[in-house]
mmCIF file of C-alpha atoms in Angstrom:
data_model
loop_
_atom_site.group_PDB
_atom_site.id
_atom_site.type_symbol
_atom_site.label_atom_id
_atom_site.label_comp_id
_atom_site.label_asym_id
_atom_site.label_seq_id
_atom_site.Cartn_x
_atom_site.Cartn_y
_atom_site.Cartn_z
ATOM 1 C CA VAL A 13 18.825 -6.697 101.320
ATOM 2 C CA SER A 14 20.019 -3.143 101.744
ATOM 3 C CA CYS A 15 18.430 -0.856 104.281
ATOM 4 C CA HIS A 16 18.989 2.855 103.801
ATOM 5 C CA ALA A 17 17.810 5.055 106.627
ATOM 6 C CA GLN A 18 17.783 8.711 105.899
ATOM 7 C CA GLU A 19 16.954 11.575 108.168
ATOM 8 C CA ALA A 20 16.429 15.070 106.870
ATOM 9 C CA LYS A 21 15.737 18.104 108.987
ATOM 10 C CA GLY A 22 15.030 21.537 107.695
ATOM 11 C CA TYR A 23 13.631 24.674 109.209
ATOM 12 C CA ALA A 24 13.630 28.355 108.570
ATOM 13 C CA GLN A 25 13.360 31.072 111.121
ATOM 14 C CA ALA A 26 12.763 34.781 110.696
ATOM 15 C CA GLN A 27 13.073 37.245 113.542
ATOM 16 C CA THR A 28 12.444 40.949 113.698
ATOM 17 C CA LYS A 29 14.270 42.924 116.360
ATOM 18 C CA GLY A 30 13.255 46.521 116.916
ATOM 19 C CA THR A 31 12.074 48.171 113.727
ATOM 20 C CA THR A 32 15.038 47.983 111.372
ATOM 21 C CA THR A 33 17.059 44.801 112.022
ATOM 22 C CA ARG A 34 15.896 41.580 110.422
ATOM 23 C CA SER A 35 17.587 38.205 110.694
ATOM 24 C CA ASN A 36 16.885 35.176 108.513
ATOM 25 C CA THR A 37 18.271 31.784 109.429
ATOM 26 C CA SER A 38 18.066 28.603 107.397
ATOM 27 C CA VAL A 39 19.564 25.233 108.360
ATOM 28 C CA SER A 40 19.462 21.997 106.377
ATOM 29 C CA VAL A 41 20.801 18.668 107.670
ATOM 30 C CA SER A 42 20.936 15.355 105.818
ATOM 31 C CA ASP A 43 22.190 12.272 107.649
ATOM 32 C CA SER A 44 22.121 9.016 105.650
ATOM 33 C CA ASN A 45 24.047 5.745 105.921
ATOM 34 C CA GLU A 46 26.769 7.056 103.578
ATOM 35 C CA THR A 47 26.948 10.820 104.112
ATOM 36 C CA TYR A 48 26.273 13.650 106.509
ATOM 37 C CA SER A 49 25.720 17.109 105.112
ATOM 38 C CA TYR A 50 24.933 20.365 106.841
ATOM 39 C CA SER A 51 24.317 23.770 105.366
ATOM 40 C CA ALA A 52 23.295 26.998 107.009
ATOM 41 C CA MET A 53 22.621 30.564 106.003
ATOM 42 C CA PHE A 54 22.465 33.076 108.824
ATOM 43 C CA ASP A 55 22.997 36.638 109.987
ATOM 44 C CA LYS A 56 26.527 37.702 108.956
ATOM 45 C CA SER A 57 27.187 39.031 112.468
ATOM 46 C CA LYS A 58 27.341 35.393 113.694
ATOM 47 C CA THR A 59 30.121 34.421 111.231
ATOM 48 C CA LYS A 60 33.096 35.001 113.547
ATOM 49 C CA GLU A 61 31.529 32.932 116.336
ATOM 50 C CA THR A 62 30.635 30.052 113.994
ATOM 51 C CA ILE A 63 34.167 29.965 112.540
ATOM 52 C CA SER A 64 35.493 29.880 116.101
ATOM 53 C CA GLU A 65 33.362 26.760 116.778
ATOM 54 C CA ILE A 66 34.796 25.057 113.681
ATOM 55 C CA GLU A 67 38.359 25.972 114.695
ATOM 56 C CA LYS A 68 37.791 24.460 118.159
ATOM 57 C CA ALA A 69 36.891 21.145 116.510
ATOM 58 C CA PHE A 70 39.142 21.106 113.406
ATOM 59 C CA GLY A 71 41.916 23.675 113.920
ATOM 60 C CA LYS A 72 42.926 26.544 111.651
ATOM 61 C CA SER A 73 41.372 26.896 108.224
ATOM 62 C CA GLN A 74 42.868 27.410 104.799
ATOM 63 C CA LYS A 75 41.766 30.521 102.952
ATOM 64 C CA GLU A 76 40.384 30.058 99.429
ATOM 65 C CA GLY A 77 39.087 33.334 98.051
ATOM 66 C CA HIS A 78 36.318 34.480 100.401
ATOM 67 C CA ASN A 79 35.994 30.997 101.920
ATOM 68 C CA TYR A 80 37.533 29.478 105.025
ATOM 69 C CA VAL A 81 38.056 25.772 104.265
ATOM 70 C CA TRP A 82 38.835 22.727 106.391
ATOM 71 C CA ARG A 83 39.515 19.335 104.797
ATOM 72 C CA ASP A 84 40.316 15.826 105.978
ATOM 73 C CA GLY A 85 41.414 13.958 102.856
ATOM 74 C CA ASP A 86 38.482 13.178 100.571
ATOM 75 C CA ILE A 87 36.046 12.406 103.390
ATOM 76 C CA LEU A 88 35.415 15.836 104.915
ATOM 77 C CA GLU A 89 35.084 19.376 103.609
ATOM 78 C CA ILE A 90 33.847 22.341 105.598
ATOM 79 C CA ARG A 91 33.393 25.722 103.888
ATOM 80 C CA ALA A 92 32.536 28.931 105.683
ATOM 81 C CA ARG A 93 32.094 32.494 104.525
ATOM 82 C CA GLU A 94 30.107 35.446 105.781
ATOM 83 C CA GLY A 95 26.629 34.204 106.659
ATOM 84 C CA LYS A 96 27.065 30.719 105.172
ATOM 85 C CA ILE A 97 28.525 27.346 106.198
ATOM 86 C CA SER A 98 28.486 23.967 104.502
ATOM 87 C CA ILE A 99 29.769 20.603 105.735
ATOM 88 C CA GLU A 100 30.102 17.494 103.557
ATOM 89 C CA PHE A 101 31.237 14.273 105.221
ATOM 90 C CA ASP A 102 31.480 10.780 103.704
ATOM 91 C CA LYS A 103 30.928 8.431 106.608
ATOM 92 C CA GLY A 104 33.597 5.929 107.469
ATOM 93 C CA SER A 105 35.103 7.114 110.729
ATOM 94 C CA THR A 106 32.737 7.035 113.705
ATOM 95 C CA GLU A 107 35.033 9.374 115.639
ATOM 96 C CA ILE A 108 34.991 12.031 112.902
ATOM 97 C CA TYR A 109 31.234 11.564 112.355
ATOM 98 C CA THR A 110 30.583 12.294 116.037
ATOM 99 C CA LYS A 111 32.798 15.401 115.842
ATOM 100 C CA VAL A 112 31.077 16.611 112.664
ATOM 101 C CA LYS A 113 27.557 15.978 113.985
ATOM 102 C CA ASN A 114 28.349 17.760 117.270
ATOM 103 C CA LEU A 115 29.819 20.664 115.290
ATOM 104 C CA GLY A 116 26.583 20.992 113.301
ATOM 105 C CA GLU A 117 24.612 21.135 116.539
ATOM 106 C CA GLU A 118 26.995 23.750 118.005
ATOM 107 C CA ILE A 119 26.748 25.940 114.889
ATOM 108 C CA SER A 120 22.946 25.699 114.951
ATOM 109 C CA ALA A 121 22.944 26.819 118.599
ATOM 110 C CA VAL A 122 25.197 29.788 117.771
ATOM 111 C CA ILE A 123 23.221 31.006 114.763
ATOM 112 C CA ASN A 124 19.899 30.569 116.543
ATOM 113 C CA GLY A 125 21.206 32.590 119.491
ATOM 114 C CA LYS A 126 21.043 29.854 122.148
#
């Protein structure tokens, strides 16, 4: 008997600051037995800080077009560009999973201004 637990979290947030600046943030997380995926769209002004968080965890990126990319073999791919980040991780290593999950939480804190 196979038991597949899946957790999905999603929320959207819109903030208005002053009269002209508007920020939209969207985060989607899927954490199943086999994979962990994270995607976020956010205010472009937070891009540098989010890339810094990724570099703290996974080192320097490779540049592919407009994307900053981090890879660990076939099990992990992180893509970042202005206002957008995606993480795809095929579970296997508990150590990397913990790093990836913590990274997702750190990025969410940055883009939500906490």
